[in-house]
Short mmCIF file of C-alpha atoms in Angstrom, two decimals:
data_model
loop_
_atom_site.label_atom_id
_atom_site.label_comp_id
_atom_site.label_asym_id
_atom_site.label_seq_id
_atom_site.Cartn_x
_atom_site.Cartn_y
_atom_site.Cartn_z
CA UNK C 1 185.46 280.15 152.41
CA UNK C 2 185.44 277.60 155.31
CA UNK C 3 184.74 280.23 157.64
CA UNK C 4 182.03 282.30 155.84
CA UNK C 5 179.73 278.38 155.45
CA UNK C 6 180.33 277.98 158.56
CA UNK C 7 179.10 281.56 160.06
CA UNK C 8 176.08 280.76 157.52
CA UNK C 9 175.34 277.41 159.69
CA UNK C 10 174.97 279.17 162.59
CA UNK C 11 172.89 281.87 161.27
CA UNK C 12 170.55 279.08 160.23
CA UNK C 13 170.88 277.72 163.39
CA UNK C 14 169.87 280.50 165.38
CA UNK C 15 167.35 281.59 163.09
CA UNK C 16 165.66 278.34 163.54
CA UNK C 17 166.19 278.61 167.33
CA UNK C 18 164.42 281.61 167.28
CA UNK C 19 161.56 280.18 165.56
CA UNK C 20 160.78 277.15 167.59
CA UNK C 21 161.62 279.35 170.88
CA UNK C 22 158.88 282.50 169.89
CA UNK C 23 155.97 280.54 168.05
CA UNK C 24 152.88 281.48 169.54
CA UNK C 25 150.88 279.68 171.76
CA UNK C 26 150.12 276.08 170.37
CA UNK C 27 146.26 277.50 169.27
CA UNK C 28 145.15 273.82 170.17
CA UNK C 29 146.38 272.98 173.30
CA UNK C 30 145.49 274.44 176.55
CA UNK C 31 146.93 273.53 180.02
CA UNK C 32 144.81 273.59 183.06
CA UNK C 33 146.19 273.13 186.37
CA UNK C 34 143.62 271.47 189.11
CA UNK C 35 143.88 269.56 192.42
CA UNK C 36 143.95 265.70 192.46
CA UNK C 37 140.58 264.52 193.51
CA UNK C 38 136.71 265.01 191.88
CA UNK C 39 137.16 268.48 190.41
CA UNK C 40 139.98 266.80 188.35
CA UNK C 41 137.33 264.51 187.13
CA UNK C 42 135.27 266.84 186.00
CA UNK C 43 137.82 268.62 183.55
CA UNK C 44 138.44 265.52 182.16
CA UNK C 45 134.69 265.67 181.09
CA UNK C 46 135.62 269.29 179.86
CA UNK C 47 138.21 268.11 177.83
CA UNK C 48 136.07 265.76 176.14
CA UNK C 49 133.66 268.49 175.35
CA UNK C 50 136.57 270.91 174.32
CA UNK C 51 138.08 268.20 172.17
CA UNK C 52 134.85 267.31 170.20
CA UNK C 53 133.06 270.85 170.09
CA UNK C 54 136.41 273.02 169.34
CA UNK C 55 139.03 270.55 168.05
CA UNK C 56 140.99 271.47 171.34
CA UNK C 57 143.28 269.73 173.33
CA UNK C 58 143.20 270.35 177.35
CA UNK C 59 146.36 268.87 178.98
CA UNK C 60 145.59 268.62 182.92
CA UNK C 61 147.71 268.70 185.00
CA UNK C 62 147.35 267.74 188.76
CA UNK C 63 148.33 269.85 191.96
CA UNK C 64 148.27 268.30 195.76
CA UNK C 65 148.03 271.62 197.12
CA UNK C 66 146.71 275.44 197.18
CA UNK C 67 149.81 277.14 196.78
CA UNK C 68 151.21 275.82 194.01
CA UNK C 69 148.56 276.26 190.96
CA UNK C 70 148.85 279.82 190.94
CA UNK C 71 152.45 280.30 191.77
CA UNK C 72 152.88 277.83 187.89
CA UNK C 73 149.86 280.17 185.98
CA UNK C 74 151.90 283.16 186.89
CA UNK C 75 155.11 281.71 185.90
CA UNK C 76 153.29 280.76 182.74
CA UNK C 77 153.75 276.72 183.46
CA UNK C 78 150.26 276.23 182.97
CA UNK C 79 147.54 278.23 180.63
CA UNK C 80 144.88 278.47 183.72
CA UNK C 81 143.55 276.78 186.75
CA UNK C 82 140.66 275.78 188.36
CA UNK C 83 140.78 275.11 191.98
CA UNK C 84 139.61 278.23 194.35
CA UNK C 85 137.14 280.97 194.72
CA UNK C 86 137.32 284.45 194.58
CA UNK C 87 138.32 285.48 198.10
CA UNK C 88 141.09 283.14 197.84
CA UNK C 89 142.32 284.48 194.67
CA UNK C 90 142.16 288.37 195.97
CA UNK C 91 144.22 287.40 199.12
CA UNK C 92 146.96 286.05 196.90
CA UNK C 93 147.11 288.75 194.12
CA UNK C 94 147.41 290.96 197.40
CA UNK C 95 150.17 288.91 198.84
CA UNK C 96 152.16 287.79 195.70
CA UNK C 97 151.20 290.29 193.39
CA UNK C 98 149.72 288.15 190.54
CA UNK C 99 148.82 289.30 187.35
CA UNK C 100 145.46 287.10 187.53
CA UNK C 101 141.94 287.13 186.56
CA UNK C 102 138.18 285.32 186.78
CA UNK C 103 136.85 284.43 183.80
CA UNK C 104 134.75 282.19 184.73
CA UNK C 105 132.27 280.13 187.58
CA UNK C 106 132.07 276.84 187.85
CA UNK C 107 130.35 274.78 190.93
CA UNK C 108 129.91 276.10 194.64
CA UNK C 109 130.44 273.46 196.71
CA UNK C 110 129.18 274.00 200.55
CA UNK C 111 131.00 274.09 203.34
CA UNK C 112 129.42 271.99 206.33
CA UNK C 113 130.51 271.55 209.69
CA UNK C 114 131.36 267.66 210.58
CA UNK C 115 131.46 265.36 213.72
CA UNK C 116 131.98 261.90 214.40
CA UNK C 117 130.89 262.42 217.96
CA UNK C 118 128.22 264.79 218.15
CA UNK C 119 125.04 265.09 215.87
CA UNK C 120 123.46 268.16 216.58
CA UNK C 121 125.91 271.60 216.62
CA UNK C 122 124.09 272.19 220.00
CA UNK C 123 125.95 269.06 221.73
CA UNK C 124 129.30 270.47 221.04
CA UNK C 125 130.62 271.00 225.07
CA UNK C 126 133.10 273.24 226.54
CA UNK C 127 136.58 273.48 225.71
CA UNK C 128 135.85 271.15 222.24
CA UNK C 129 138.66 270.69 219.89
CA UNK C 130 137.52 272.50 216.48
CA UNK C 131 139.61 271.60 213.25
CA UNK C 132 140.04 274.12 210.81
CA UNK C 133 141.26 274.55 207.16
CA UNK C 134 144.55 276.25 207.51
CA UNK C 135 144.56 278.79 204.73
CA UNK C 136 143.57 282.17 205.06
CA UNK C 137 140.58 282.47 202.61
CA UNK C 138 138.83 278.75 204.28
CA UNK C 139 140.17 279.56 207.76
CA UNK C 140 138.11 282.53 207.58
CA UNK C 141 134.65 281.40 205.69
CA UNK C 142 135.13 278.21 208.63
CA UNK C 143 135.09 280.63 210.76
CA UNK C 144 131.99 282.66 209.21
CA UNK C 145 130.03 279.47 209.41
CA UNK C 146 130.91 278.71 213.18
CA UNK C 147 129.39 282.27 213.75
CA UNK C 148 126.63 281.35 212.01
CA UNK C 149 126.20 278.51 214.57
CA UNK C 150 126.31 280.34 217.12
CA UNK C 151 129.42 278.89 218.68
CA UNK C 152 131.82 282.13 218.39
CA UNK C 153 131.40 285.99 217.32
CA UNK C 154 133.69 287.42 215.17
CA UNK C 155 134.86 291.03 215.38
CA UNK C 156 133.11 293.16 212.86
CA UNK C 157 136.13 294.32 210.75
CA UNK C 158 137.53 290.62 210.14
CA UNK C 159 135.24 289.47 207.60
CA UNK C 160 135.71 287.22 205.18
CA UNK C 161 139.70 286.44 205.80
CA UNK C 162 138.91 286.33 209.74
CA UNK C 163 141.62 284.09 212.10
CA UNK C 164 140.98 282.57 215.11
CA UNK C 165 142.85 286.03 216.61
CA UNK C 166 139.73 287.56 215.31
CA UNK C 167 137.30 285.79 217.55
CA UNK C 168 135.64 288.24 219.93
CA UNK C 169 133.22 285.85 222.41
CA UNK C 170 134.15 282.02 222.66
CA UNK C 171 131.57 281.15 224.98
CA UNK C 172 132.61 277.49 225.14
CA UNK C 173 136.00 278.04 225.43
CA UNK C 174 136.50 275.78 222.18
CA UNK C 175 140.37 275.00 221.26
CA UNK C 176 141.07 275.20 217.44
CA UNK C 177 143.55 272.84 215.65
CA UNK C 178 144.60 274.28 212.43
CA UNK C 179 145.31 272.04 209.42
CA UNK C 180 145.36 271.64 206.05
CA UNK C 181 142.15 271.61 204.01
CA UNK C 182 143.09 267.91 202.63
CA UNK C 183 143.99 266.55 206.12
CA UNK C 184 140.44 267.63 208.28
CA UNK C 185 138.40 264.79 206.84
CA UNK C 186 141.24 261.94 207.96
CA UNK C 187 141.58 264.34 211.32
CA UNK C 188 138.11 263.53 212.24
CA UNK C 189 138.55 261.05 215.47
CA UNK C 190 141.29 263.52 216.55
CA UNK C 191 138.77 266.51 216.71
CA UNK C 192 135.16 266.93 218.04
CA UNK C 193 134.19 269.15 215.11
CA UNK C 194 135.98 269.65 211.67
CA UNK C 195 134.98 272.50 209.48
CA UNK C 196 135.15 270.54 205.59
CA UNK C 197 135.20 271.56 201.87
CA UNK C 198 132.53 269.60 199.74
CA UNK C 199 135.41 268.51 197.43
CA UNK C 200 137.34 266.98 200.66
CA UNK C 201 134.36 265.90 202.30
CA UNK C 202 132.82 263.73 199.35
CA UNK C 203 135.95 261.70 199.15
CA UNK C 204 136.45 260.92 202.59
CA UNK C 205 132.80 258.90 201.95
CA UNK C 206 131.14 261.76 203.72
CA UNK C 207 127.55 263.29 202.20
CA UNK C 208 127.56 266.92 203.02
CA UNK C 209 123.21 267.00 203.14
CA UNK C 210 123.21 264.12 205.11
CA UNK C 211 126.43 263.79 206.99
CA UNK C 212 127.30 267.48 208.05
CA UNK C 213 125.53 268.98 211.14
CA UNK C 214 125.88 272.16 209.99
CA UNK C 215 125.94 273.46 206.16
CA UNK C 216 126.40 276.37 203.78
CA UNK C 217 123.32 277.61 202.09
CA UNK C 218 123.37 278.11 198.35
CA UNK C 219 124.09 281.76 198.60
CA UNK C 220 127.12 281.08 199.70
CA UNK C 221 130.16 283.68 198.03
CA UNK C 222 132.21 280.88 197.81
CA UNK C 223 131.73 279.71 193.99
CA UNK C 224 135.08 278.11 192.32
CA UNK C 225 136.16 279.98 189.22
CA UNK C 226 138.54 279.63 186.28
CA UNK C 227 141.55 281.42 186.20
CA UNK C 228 143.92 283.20 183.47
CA UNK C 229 146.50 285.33 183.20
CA UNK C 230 145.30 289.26 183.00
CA UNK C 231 146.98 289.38 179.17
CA UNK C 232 145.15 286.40 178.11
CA UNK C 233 141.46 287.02 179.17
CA UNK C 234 140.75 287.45 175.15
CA UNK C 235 142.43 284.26 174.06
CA UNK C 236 140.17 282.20 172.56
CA UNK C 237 141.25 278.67 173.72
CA UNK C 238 140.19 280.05 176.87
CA UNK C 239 136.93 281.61 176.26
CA UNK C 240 137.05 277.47 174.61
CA UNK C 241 137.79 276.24 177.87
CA UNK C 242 134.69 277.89 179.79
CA UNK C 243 132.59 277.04 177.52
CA UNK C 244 133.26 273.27 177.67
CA UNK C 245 133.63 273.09 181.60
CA UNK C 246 130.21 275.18 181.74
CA UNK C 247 128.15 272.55 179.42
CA UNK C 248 125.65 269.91 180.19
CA UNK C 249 127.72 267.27 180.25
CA UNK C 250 129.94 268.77 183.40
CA UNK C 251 126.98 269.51 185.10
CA UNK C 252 125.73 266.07 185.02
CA UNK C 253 129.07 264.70 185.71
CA UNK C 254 128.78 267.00 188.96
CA UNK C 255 125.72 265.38 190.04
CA UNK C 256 126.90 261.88 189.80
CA UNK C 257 130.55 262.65 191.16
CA UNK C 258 129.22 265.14 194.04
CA UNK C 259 125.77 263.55 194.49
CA UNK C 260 123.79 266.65 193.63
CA UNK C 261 126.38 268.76 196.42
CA UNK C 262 127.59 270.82 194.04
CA UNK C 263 125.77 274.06 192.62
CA UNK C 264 125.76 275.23 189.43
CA UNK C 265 127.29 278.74 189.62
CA UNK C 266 126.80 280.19 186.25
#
């Protein structure tokens, strides 16, 4: 008798294990992975919209780097991310085999090309020290953009992932100093030229439109997106989730954070 209640407590037990462990998503809570800084503002704004329009709950959480957003969507810490563009997100599906996906645009924000010793791109002398963002998909649209100053040519197979091993002419002999995408703005006394992100820029106190000597133009490729898990493209807390970061009151929270820098990319 003893033993047959006792096999019947543990059946209950495990049953009820096996219900808490395989419920279904939560179908009000979402979790969105994004860097520390302005963009992180601007999903809190989202997840007022989300709560009030859809009755749904966006928990952010907060990332110091570019590595690590993706490696926690595919491991299925978080429910998306917004932090990169595209070409970023097709060199690491290529390199780490993700099962990720766009579904949606949010803001580009330009590139620009930064000094605090020179203020025309045509004063930068020979043998300058150039800082550039040190991961593959900024290293390369830095590098873009110093072509399209006129300071180096690129070979014509690089494009858009492009290293410095990739330059073809370097007329002015200029010395490159890779570094992280976070760290250019603070290396600025130790370089003659930094190539900056918008979202790193701003931050630092810097105004792309008036403080970079050189900028993007707003057909620029580089638009940040949303990202999902392939097998959850058709969940509706996410289609929930675009649709709040993609409202009015993100855009004008992009205005006031980025000072009318940041495009609209939808």
């Amino acid at each position: 008798m003893f033993l047959k209640k006792l096999i019947k407590k543990l059946s209950l037990l495990l049953c009820a294990t096996c219900i808490t462990a395989c419920q279904p998503h939560d179908k009000n809570i979402l979790k969105v992975g994004t860097i520390s800084g302005p963009e992180t503002e601007l999903m809190q704004v989202a997840q007022e919209v989300a709560k009030k329009q859809f009755g749904l709950t966006i928990q952010i959480v907060e990332f110091s780097d570019y590595i690590q957003p993706n490696a926690a969507l595919s491991d299925g810490d978080i429910d998306a991310n917004m932090f990169q563009h595209q070409p970023y997100l097709d060199q690491q599906i290529k390199d780490k085999h993700y099962a990720l996906v766009t579904v949606g645009k949010t803001f580009i924000y330009p590139m620009g090309i930064y000094s605090n010793k020179i203020k025309h791109i045509n004063d930068i002398k020979s043998q300058a020290i150039v800082g550039l963002p040190n991961d593959p998909s900024n290293e390369g649209r830095a590098l873009l953009l110093l072509q399209k100053a006129k300071l180096i040519t690129l070979k014509k197979e690089a494009g858009i992932y492009a290293t410095v091993n990739d330059i073809l002419e370097n007329p002015k002999q200029l010395q490159f100093k890779e570094l992280d995408a976070a760290q250019l703005a603070r290396a600025l006394p130790d370089v003659d030229i930094a190539v900056i992100n918008t979202n790193y820029a701003i931050p630092a106190g810097l105004t792309p439109t008036k403080d970079a000597i050189l900028l993007e133009g707003k057909d620029s490729p580089y638009a940040n997106i949303i990202v999902v898990r392939t097998n959850e493209v058709n969940d509706p807390r996410i289609k929930q989730l675009v649709a709040s970061f993609q409202s009015d009151a993100v855009r004008k929270a992009a205005q006031r954070i980025f000072k009318n820098q940041a495009l609209p990319a939808w």
